[in-house]
Amino acid sequence: MTDQQDLAIRARGLVRRFGDLTAVAGIDLDVRRGTIFAVLGPNGAGKTTLLRMLATLTAADAGTATVMGHDITTAPHKVRASIAMTGQFASLDEDLTGRDNLVMLARLWGFRSGAARARADELLAAFDLSAAARKQVKNYSGGMRRRLDIAASLIVTPGVLFLDEPTTGLDPSARQGVWHLIRQLAGAGVTILLTTQYLEEADQLAERIAVIDHGRKIAEGTSRELKAATGSGFLHVSLADPGQCDAAAALLMQHLGGSVQRSPEGAELSVLAGSATAANAALAALIEAGFDLTDFRMGAPSLDEVFFALTGGPDRAKDGKRNTTEAMT
Amino acid sequence: MTDAAAQTARMSPADTAQNDVTIAALRQVAPPRAPGPVSNALVFGWRAILKFRHVPEQLFDLVMTPLMFTLLFTFVFGGALAGSTGDYLQFFLPGILVQTVVFNSVYSGMGLSTDFQKGLFDRFRTLPIWSLAPFAGLMVGDVMRHLIAGGIILGIGLILGYRPEAGFVGTALAFALLLTIGFGMGWVFIVLGLLVRTPMTVMTLGFTILFPLTFASNILVDPATMPDWLRSFVAVNPVSLMTTALRGLMAGTATLTQVCLALIAPVVLTITLAPVVLWLYRRR
Ligand SMILES: Nc1ncnc2c1ncn2[C@@H]1O[C@H](COP(=O)(O)OP(=O)(O)O)[C@@H](O)[C@H]1O
Ligand SMILES: [Mg+2]
């Protein structure tokens, strides 16, 4: 489906050890150009290490990878020329102003001082930081830092932008701001590889998601595919005549088993469907039996349910839950 | 659904109402012609100057200690140690310049450790620049720090009555030696900065090394009255050798041997530690 030319990142069997600990234990990754790809996993799963290897900051102990067609081991300089990385913690000079940080980086890229200042001002305006341009970064809020840090990655448009937990520690409105920005960047054609602990974030942003745990990839797909892998979820059916509810519920139960739940008003029935095919058969049976349906839909399982199903263990599930709650507050 | 369509479908109304500025910033910007290593290093030097502007306290830190030393030793101990405060200042000032430069190198190690802690070096390392440029830049910043602090101390010395017998040329040569000393000592603290995770630890370790070196030297007093065991240490202490050469240069009495002895430590440190720095940096 994807030929090599089409890939921004292609990794095979990447491994990184720290002493006895194998932080990344053989990961394959194919990221198509122009897409947002999320690496989802709990704390300590190996997300940062994986990103750092792809960004040439950490050497791989085994495996190979190309980024924008350049090998990370044999052509790291070429990789660096086509990527930008925004780390988990803002990589800025706290003593300098926001503007000076950007001017410095622009000059390191080779812009002459006038052009460097112009680019810095353009980015500051775009990231809503003009008012704070001449303040020292140490006085910035978390959201402002994050925006400046991302702006610092865009001095030259990167082929691939690595974002390590771009919204961890941000309040909900700052998080929305960063999401908005990531979507715009992807819209502008930048390939984005981001890591996250938030299931919702991966679901919202990414076309494809790789779930990693203990340094291994345990699942990959679109969020829809991941959800499908755990079962189709609930079939919801609305009836034109609430009086027919009992009969319809009996029929559904006969086809799908389990228990049928009714909405408080009584016109909607919900039942867990093992597969989309089973749900389809149940619907056909309802229509054949002459029930008048005003609406029906499949409610997919949440990505949380998928993640817990994949990583197993109720302890893990609790961890994940806590993360999502934090994300929401 | 194509990717572009998927993208649009996911955008909220706020997203689609992009303002022009955002679009301008997200336009495709190609990299300009790759800059050379010197140009890269100069940018890092420029950063060091900016730091002086934004963090003037830094200068205060650099100058305060040697200034206190100068005033305290000249006026409190000077008469007792050298007969008169004027004579003592004449003896002491070149030595305090050495001490200033040596202490200053600790700050660049601290700065390096801070940069690592803040992840700033990760950003530098993902740029397609000469991989040693950040260190070269650090050196540029160091040279400026040494010049500024040394200049201030010399200026205060002149006001207090210090007179370099060798005049301008001798003083210029002395400053050239000072910068070489600073450069050599700098490697020690760059290694520390790379090894130690917190800037405060770099400072503590740095001064733990430096205090005995600078006190058990000929900076403050003539070692003639010291016990034998200490005197033999002072005689080979690189800081003493540096101080002797600097005094000689500023008094116009320096011999080639003195200057060469003073250069041993900086040269040896550079030759042995530069590869270590490279290795540590690549490994991190
Ligand atoms: N520099 C390092 N030295 C030793 N262990 C490390 C280092 N970096 C990461 N690790 C370990 O590797 C594992 C994966 O870490 P990391 O990639 O940071 O995970 P994540 O980003 O998913 O939280 C963790 O157990 C972590 O403690
Ligand atoms: Mg991490």
XYZ file of C-alpha atoms and ligand atoms in Angstrom:
641
model
C 0.000 0.000 0.000
C 2.765 2.405 0.932
C 5.830 2.482 -1.253
C 9.158 3.671 0.116
C 9.071 7.095 -1.558
C 5.903 7.834 0.263
C 7.394 7.323 3.723
C 8.710 10.140 5.879
C 9.939 7.673 8.485
C 10.796 4.028 8.076
C 12.210 2.196 11.087
C 13.060 -1.494 11.382
C 13.886 -3.244 14.611
C 15.092 -0.203 16.546
C 16.617 -1.159 19.884
C 18.074 0.972 22.643
C 19.366 -0.305 25.971
C 20.370 1.591 29.091
C 22.491 -0.850 31.068
C 20.256 -3.818 31.815
C 17.125 -1.991 30.829
C 15.870 -2.286 27.249
C 14.045 0.988 26.751
C 13.126 0.275 23.125
C 12.966 -3.415 22.268
C 12.743 -3.656 18.492
C 10.241 -1.252 16.985
C 9.163 -1.002 13.348
C 7.510 2.165 12.185
C 6.203 3.409 8.837
C 4.997 6.992 8.801
C 3.590 8.313 5.551
C 4.504 11.822 4.433
C 2.115 14.595 5.385
C 0.344 12.633 8.100
C 0.085 12.947 11.863
C 1.291 9.801 13.570
C 0.914 9.277 17.307
C 3.000 7.030 19.522
C 0.782 6.264 22.467
C 2.012 4.699 25.658
C 2.243 5.077 29.415
C 5.119 6.709 31.240
C 8.373 4.795 30.728
C 7.103 2.948 27.650
C 10.087 4.136 25.596
C 8.428 6.951 23.628
C 11.093 9.582 24.264
C 13.924 7.153 23.553
C 12.300 6.139 20.263
C 11.912 9.773 19.216
C 15.451 10.661 20.248
C 16.836 7.847 18.131
C 14.884 9.024 15.096
C 16.032 12.605 15.725
C 19.705 11.456 15.879
C 20.047 12.508 19.536
C 20.532 8.974 20.825
C 22.330 6.212 18.970
C 20.412 3.004 18.289
C 21.959 -0.224 19.616
C 20.361 -2.227 16.823
C 18.040 -1.729 13.901
C 17.886 0.813 11.106
C 15.799 3.819 10.255
C 15.499 6.415 7.546
C 13.959 9.833 8.025
C 12.977 11.692 4.858
C 15.039 9.102 3.003
C 18.229 9.631 5.031
C 19.736 6.963 7.240
C 19.936 8.040 10.889
C 23.256 6.264 11.418
C 25.150 6.948 8.213
C 23.715 10.369 7.301
C 22.727 12.055 10.576
C 23.597 15.504 9.250
C 21.143 15.104 6.377
C 18.494 13.875 8.791
C 19.056 16.965 10.941
C 18.643 19.213 7.935
C 15.146 17.849 7.371
C 13.729 17.520 10.882
C 12.914 19.552 13.944
C 12.282 18.273 17.429
C 10.340 19.777 20.275
C 11.298 17.837 23.368
C 9.214 16.902 26.347
C 10.628 19.882 28.228
C 11.023 23.252 26.550
C 14.477 23.563 25.017
C 14.890 27.314 25.222
C 17.358 29.757 26.733
C 15.448 31.025 29.744
C 17.624 34.107 30.152
C 17.014 35.378 26.645
C 13.808 36.913 25.329
C 11.471 34.862 23.179
C 12.526 36.882 20.168
C 16.244 36.444 20.836
C 15.777 32.691 21.125
C 14.219 32.578 17.661
C 16.734 35.009 16.155
C 19.579 32.902 17.536
C 18.190 29.717 15.997
C 17.454 31.439 12.682
C 21.063 32.643 12.541
C 22.312 29.160 13.341
C 20.322 27.975 10.330
C 22.224 30.542 8.298
C 19.790 33.458 7.955
C 21.519 36.832 7.935
C 20.608 39.033 10.855
C 17.878 41.028 9.074
C 16.211 37.938 7.657
C 16.590 36.171 10.999
C 14.776 38.975 12.803
C 12.041 39.054 10.178
C 11.473 35.301 10.487
C 11.440 35.542 14.283
C 8.828 38.308 14.221
C 6.707 36.420 11.720
C 6.697 33.322 13.918
C 6.053 35.313 17.096
C 3.022 36.927 15.481
C 1.731 33.593 14.216
C 2.074 31.978 17.614
C 0.398 34.857 19.373
C 3.570 35.803 21.224
C 4.227 39.277 19.815
C 3.270 40.939 23.075
C 5.752 38.815 25.003
C 8.473 38.921 22.347
C 10.780 41.057 24.443
C 10.199 39.290 27.742
C 12.654 36.759 29.076
C 11.461 33.205 28.578
C 11.732 32.532 32.315
C 8.664 34.768 32.725
C 6.563 32.822 30.206
C 3.622 30.609 31.179
C 3.675 26.894 30.346
C 1.491 27.382 27.287
C 3.611 30.274 25.981
C 6.807 28.259 26.412
C 5.318 25.355 24.534
C 4.232 27.625 21.684
C 7.648 29.275 21.511
C 9.306 25.878 21.590
C 7.198 24.715 18.659
C 7.851 28.009 16.836
C 11.564 27.365 17.373
C 11.123 24.112 15.457
C 9.615 25.915 12.464
C 12.312 28.464 11.592
C 12.907 26.355 8.519
C 9.930 24.212 7.549
C 10.896 20.701 8.638
C 10.047 17.611 6.631
C 9.283 15.832 9.885
C 8.415 17.477 13.163
C 8.902 15.399 16.295
C 6.744 16.456 19.221
C 7.395 14.694 22.503
C 4.312 14.906 24.710
C 3.367 18.318 23.333
C 0.530 18.940 25.773
C 1.675 17.243 28.971
C 1.325 19.667 31.842
C -0.774 22.204 29.940
C -4.173 23.448 31.061
C -7.143 22.558 28.824
C -7.243 25.826 26.916
C -3.496 25.768 26.248
C -3.897 22.146 25.160
C -6.617 23.146 22.692
C -4.287 25.827 21.361
C -1.501 23.338 20.744
C -3.880 20.871 19.080
C -5.110 23.622 16.812
C -1.544 24.412 15.892
C -0.591 20.806 15.212
C -3.539 20.447 12.859
C -2.565 23.611 11.024
C 0.986 22.380 10.632
C -0.179 19.077 9.250
C -2.466 21.030 6.954
C 0.630 22.888 5.729
C 2.193 19.558 4.743
C 4.504 18.853 7.680
C 4.740 15.215 8.730
C 4.259 15.037 12.478
C 5.326 12.256 14.804
C 4.045 12.955 18.271
C 4.067 10.990 21.481
C 1.356 11.135 24.060
C 0.040 9.488 27.182
C -3.411 10.819 26.427
C -5.659 8.496 24.524
C -7.930 11.349 23.659
C -5.067 13.310 22.144
C -4.061 10.488 19.814
C -7.707 9.991 18.874
C -8.210 13.704 18.153
C -5.076 14.341 16.144
C -3.563 11.295 14.580
C -4.380 9.444 11.409
C -2.447 6.464 12.661
C -1.560 5.397 16.167
C 1.109 3.010 17.407
C 0.530 1.783 20.935
C 3.765 0.979 22.727
C 4.392 -0.543 26.103
C 7.641 -1.757 27.695
C 9.553 -0.763 24.565
C 7.420 -2.872 22.226
C 4.736 -1.963 19.753
C 1.634 -3.812 20.839
C -0.768 -2.462 18.236
C -0.960 -0.088 15.327
C -3.674 1.322 13.149
C -6.132 4.140 12.721
C -8.089 4.868 15.845
C -11.049 3.232 14.103
C -9.044 0.075 13.410
C -7.795 -0.082 16.959
C -11.318 0.226 18.231
C -12.550 -2.391 15.794
C -9.875 -4.770 17.046
C -11.509 -4.742 20.464
C -14.996 -5.473 19.154
C -17.521 -3.217 17.542
C -19.076 -1.823 20.674
C -22.736 -0.975 21.107
C -25.519 -1.052 18.564
C -28.060 1.698 19.265
C -31.518 1.502 17.652
C -34.347 4.064 17.788
C -37.921 2.968 17.152
C -40.696 5.090 15.678
C -43.208 3.480 18.018
C -42.032 3.178 21.641
C -44.795 0.633 22.162
C -42.866 -1.914 20.121
C -39.889 -1.748 22.437
C -40.375 -5.042 24.216
C -40.788 -7.022 21.039
C -37.774 -5.367 19.401
C -35.640 -5.955 22.509
C -36.547 -9.624 22.487
C -35.551 -9.938 18.857
C -32.218 -8.165 19.415
C -31.451 -10.356 22.402
C -32.156 -13.411 20.314
C -29.596 -12.316 17.709
C -26.896 -10.743 19.814
C -27.294 -12.247 23.265
C -26.473 -10.197 26.330
C -28.839 -7.703 27.823
C -30.626 -4.923 25.993
C -30.689 -1.530 27.655
C -33.429 1.026 27.129
C -33.059 4.777 27.090
C -35.108 6.587 29.782
C -37.742 7.662 27.216
C -37.915 4.080 26.057
C -37.536 4.703 22.332
C -33.851 3.757 22.086
C -32.386 0.315 22.626
C -28.704 -0.424 23.138
C -27.031 -3.789 22.977
C -23.417 -4.942 22.893
C -22.597 -6.330 19.449
C -19.783 -8.835 19.043
C -19.034 -7.705 15.498
C -20.335 -5.358 12.849
C -21.629 -8.366 10.896
C -23.666 -9.590 13.844
C -25.052 -6.089 14.342
C -25.973 -5.920 10.678
C -27.797 -9.243 10.841
C -29.735 -8.104 13.904
C -30.770 -4.900 12.127
C -31.909 -6.837 9.069
C -33.968 -9.097 11.292
C -35.642 -6.078 12.932
C -36.560 -4.565 9.580
C -37.778 -7.896 8.214
C -40.020 -8.299 11.257
C -41.628 -4.969 10.360
C -40.214 -2.674 13.035
C -40.107 0.974 11.976
C -36.591 2.334 12.731
C -36.026 6.081 12.858
C -32.285 5.778 13.520
C -29.520 3.301 14.238
C -25.782 3.649 14.857
C -22.788 1.773 16.128
C -21.154 3.298 19.193
C -17.478 2.426 18.906
C -15.600 1.630 22.114
C -13.515 4.481 23.428
C -9.790 4.423 22.820
C -9.414 3.993 26.569
C -11.195 0.669 26.384
C -8.964 -0.298 23.478
C -5.815 0.646 25.336
C -6.789 -1.265 28.438
C -7.729 -4.265 26.362
C -4.312 -4.170 24.666
C -2.115 -3.550 27.671
C -4.251 -5.750 29.900
C -3.962 -5.629 33.660
C -6.421 -3.676 35.812
C -3.467 -1.818 37.408
C -2.465 -0.440 34.081
C -6.032 0.504 33.362
C -6.184 2.526 36.541
C -2.985 4.351 35.601
C -4.381 5.209 32.228
C -7.630 6.402 33.717
C -5.784 8.713 36.061
C -3.892 10.168 33.125
C -7.028 10.881 31.172
C -8.655 12.511 34.146
C -5.625 14.706 34.612
C -5.838 15.540 30.962
C -9.346 16.789 31.394
C -8.855 18.894 34.475
C -11.363 9.948 2.125
C -8.049 11.562 1.208
C -5.717 12.840 3.898
C -6.414 16.438 3.027
C -10.144 15.854 3.270
C -9.713 14.057 6.549
C -7.704 16.983 7.761
C -10.336 19.500 6.791
C -13.115 17.399 8.220
C -11.389 17.368 11.568
C -10.870 21.107 11.717
C -13.093 23.121 13.953
C -14.604 26.387 12.678
C -11.848 28.269 14.526
C -9.238 26.335 12.572
C -10.633 27.208 9.197
C -10.785 30.893 10.083
C -6.988 31.044 10.032
C -5.578 34.497 10.111
C -3.163 35.628 7.439
C -0.256 35.861 9.853
C -0.476 32.195 10.715
C -0.563 31.215 7.085
C 2.466 33.414 6.409
C 4.419 31.783 9.222
C 3.540 28.300 8.097
C 4.542 28.905 4.515
C 7.295 26.576 3.340
C 10.599 28.123 4.372
C 13.649 26.502 2.825
C 16.965 26.584 4.650
C 19.351 29.306 3.489
C 22.864 28.397 2.402
C 24.491 26.411 5.209
C 26.602 28.682 7.408
C 30.240 27.880 8.180
C 31.549 26.761 11.565
C 32.984 30.203 12.361
C 29.679 31.878 11.662
C 27.947 29.306 13.922
C 30.423 29.869 16.722
C 29.943 33.633 16.461
C 26.202 33.238 16.928
C 26.895 31.413 20.186
C 29.243 34.230 21.130
C 26.463 36.716 20.411
C 24.274 34.707 22.758
C 26.868 35.134 25.494
C 26.803 38.915 25.008
C 23.009 38.927 25.174
C 23.253 37.059 28.461
C 25.323 39.891 29.856
C 22.599 42.306 28.857
C 19.724 40.251 30.241
C 21.508 38.944 33.320
C 23.706 41.780 34.533
C 23.973 40.022 37.915
C 26.254 37.602 36.123
C 28.847 40.344 35.727
C 28.435 41.217 39.375
C 29.213 37.587 40.295
C 32.274 37.624 38.073
C 33.747 40.841 39.400
C 32.631 40.944 43.020
C 34.844 38.180 44.381
C 38.108 39.435 42.868
C 37.153 42.990 43.798
C 36.565 42.050 47.434
C 39.855 40.161 47.436
C 41.695 43.129 45.993
C 40.301 45.642 48.459
C 40.510 43.344 51.470
C 44.032 42.094 50.914
C 45.422 45.428 49.793
C 44.061 47.494 52.663
C 43.764 44.963 55.482
C 46.796 42.737 54.970
C 48.779 44.723 52.416
C 50.765 46.836 54.902
C 51.597 43.857 57.073
C 52.468 41.574 54.154
C 54.488 43.894 51.949
C 55.346 46.920 54.052
C 52.902 49.254 52.294
C 49.556 48.915 50.586
C 51.042 50.319 47.379
C 53.787 47.696 47.254
C 51.338 44.939 48.010
C 48.974 46.003 45.225
C 51.887 46.001 42.822
C 52.603 42.374 43.850
C 49.046 41.214 44.158
C 47.206 42.593 41.113
C 48.614 40.273 38.420
C 47.850 37.309 40.664
C 44.254 38.336 41.240
C 43.831 38.569 37.468
C 44.866 34.916 37.233
C 42.469 34.015 40.019
C 39.627 35.918 38.322
C 40.088 34.090 35.053
C 40.431 30.693 36.710
C 37.297 31.218 38.831
C 35.427 32.499 35.791
C 35.875 29.200 33.994
C 33.603 27.622 36.600
C 30.737 29.754 35.368
C 30.995 28.466 31.826
C 30.813 24.903 33.177
C 27.721 25.905 35.130
C 26.219 27.496 32.036
C 26.840 24.324 30.083
C 25.224 22.184 32.749
C 22.188 24.518 32.755
C 21.913 24.300 28.973
C 21.922 20.527 29.158
C 19.398 20.492 31.954
C 17.070 22.769 30.011
C 17.394 20.592 26.911
C 18.853 23.484 24.955
C 21.719 21.338 23.724
C 19.231 18.830 22.353
C 17.880 21.591 20.169
C 21.392 22.554 19.056
C 22.196 18.949 18.339
C 19.220 18.507 16.037
C 20.371 21.480 13.956
C 22.529 20.748 10.913
C 25.488 22.678 12.324
C 29.110 21.845 13.109
C 28.719 19.662 16.194
C 31.419 21.482 18.164
C 30.043 24.940 17.388
C 28.228 25.236 20.750
C 31.530 24.632 22.544
C 33.418 27.025 20.340
C 30.682 29.530 21.149
C 31.115 28.818 24.819
C 34.776 29.655 24.407
C 33.910 32.896 22.646
C 31.672 33.787 25.580
C 34.429 32.840 28.007
C 36.950 35.055 26.272
C 34.559 37.962 26.574
C 33.891 37.223 30.204
C 37.612 37.080 30.916
C 38.242 40.341 29.077
C 35.427 42.172 30.812
C 36.233 40.926 34.315
C 40.002 41.289 33.799
C 39.536 44.782 32.387
C 37.409 45.877 35.338
C 39.890 44.522 37.885
C 42.805 46.134 36.068
C 40.887 49.424 35.895
C 40.216 49.367 39.622
C 43.858 48.490 40.242
C 44.943 51.493 38.194
C 42.634 53.737 40.177
C 44.078 52.382 43.422
C 47.589 53.147 42.209
C 48.772 49.994 40.453
C 51.240 50.710 37.635
C 52.323 48.026 35.135
C 56.022 48.766 34.567
C 55.922 47.086 31.140
C 53.288 49.570 29.974
C 50.667 48.857 27.347
C 52.540 46.188 25.412
C 53.352 44.197 28.552
C 49.760 44.447 29.716
C 48.466 43.330 26.317
C 50.803 40.326 26.374
C 49.685 39.555 29.907
C 46.062 39.588 28.792
C 46.900 37.284 25.897
C 48.414 34.860 28.415
C 45.362 35.277 30.643
C 43.025 34.293 27.809
C 45.159 31.247 27.065
C 44.976 30.248 30.712
C 41.215 30.758 30.708
C 40.889 28.675 27.545
C 42.905 25.819 29.041
C 41.101 25.833 32.387
C 37.785 26.048 30.547
C 38.107 22.412 29.421
C 38.123 21.172 33.017
C 34.783 22.753 33.706
C 33.282 21.839 30.368
C 34.054 18.221 31.262
C 32.446 18.782 34.662
C 29.473 20.472 33.024
C 29.021 17.446 30.759
C 29.370 14.950 33.588
C 27.386 16.602 36.355
C 23.674 17.043 36.041
C 23.100 20.135 38.178
C 24.806 23.525 37.806
C 25.107 23.923 41.588
C 27.135 20.724 41.825
C 29.415 21.984 39.071
C 29.996 25.122 41.124
C 30.643 23.263 44.381
C 33.004 20.793 42.739
C 34.686 23.554 40.795
C 35.475 25.642 43.837
C 36.530 22.582 45.800
C 39.228 22.093 43.174
C 40.060 25.760 42.790
C 40.283 27.059 46.342
C 43.305 24.941 47.351
C 44.924 25.629 43.972
C 44.595 29.391 44.249
C 45.303 29.724 47.977
C 48.283 27.379 48.013
C 49.924 29.482 45.343
C 51.995 32.638 45.161
C 48.972 34.822 44.328
C 48.403 36.227 47.818
C 51.778 36.010 49.520
C 55.387 35.236 48.746
C 55.765 31.529 49.645
C 59.169 32.146 51.326
C 57.650 31.852 54.818
C 55.642 28.695 54.113
C 56.684 25.288 55.510
C 58.834 23.203 53.184
C 56.184 20.682 52.160
C 53.784 23.427 51.198
C 56.458 25.437 49.446
C 57.338 22.519 47.215
C 53.669 22.217 46.256
C 53.358 25.940 45.617
C 56.446 25.833 43.430
C 54.878 23.303 41.014
C 51.294 24.540 41.328
C 50.301 25.584 37.798
C 48.508 28.607 39.236
C 51.849 29.800 40.720
C 53.586 29.293 37.396
C 50.885 31.296 35.646
C 51.070 34.053 38.248
C 54.843 34.304 38.030
C 54.709 34.656 34.252
C 51.942 37.230 34.419
C 53.780 39.313 37.005
C 56.862 39.137 34.838
C 54.983 40.217 31.723
C 53.378 43.185 33.430
C 56.650 44.193 35.098
C 58.651 43.681 31.934
C 60.902 41.066 33.532
C 59.386 37.849 32.191
C 61.664 35.180 30.785
C 60.742 32.784 28.005
C 61.069 29.907 30.481
C 58.514 31.492 32.827
C 56.012 31.939 29.994
C 56.566 28.378 28.780
C 56.069 26.974 32.288
C 52.840 28.960 32.583
C 51.632 27.499 29.300
C 52.210 23.859 30.286
C 48.919 23.414 32.126
C 46.676 25.088 29.492
C 48.318 23.144 26.672
C 48.204 19.799 28.466
C 44.587 20.365 29.520
C 43.556 21.254 25.979
C 45.302 18.259 24.430
C 43.961 15.745 26.929
C 40.492 17.111 27.621
C 39.317 18.240 24.182
C 38.931 14.612 22.996
C 37.225 13.727 26.277
C 34.734 16.562 25.762
C 34.038 15.357 22.242
C 33.518 11.815 23.430
C 31.254 12.805 26.313
C 29.223 15.067 24.060
C 28.706 12.414 21.405
C 27.806 9.884 24.066
C 25.189 12.012 25.819
N 19.460 8.299 29.694
C 18.894 7.249 30.294
N 19.594 6.472 31.143
C 19.034 5.411 31.739
N 17.750 5.023 31.576
C 16.991 5.758 30.747
C 17.514 6.902 30.070
N 16.522 7.440 29.308
C 15.446 6.660 29.515
N 15.707 5.649 30.370
C 14.772 4.590 30.794
O 14.218 4.010 29.639
C 12.835 3.751 29.814
C 12.052 4.454 28.734
O 12.148 5.832 28.951
P 11.498 6.906 28.005
O 11.900 6.629 26.614
O 11.849 8.239 28.557
O 9.945 6.610 28.186
P 8.683 7.543 27.958
O 9.132 8.735 27.161
O 7.720 6.681 27.222
O 8.176 7.933 29.299
C 12.487 4.216 31.213
O 12.475 3.095 32.062
C 13.605 5.153 31.575
O 13.850 5.158 32.936
Mg 9.025 10.713 27.639
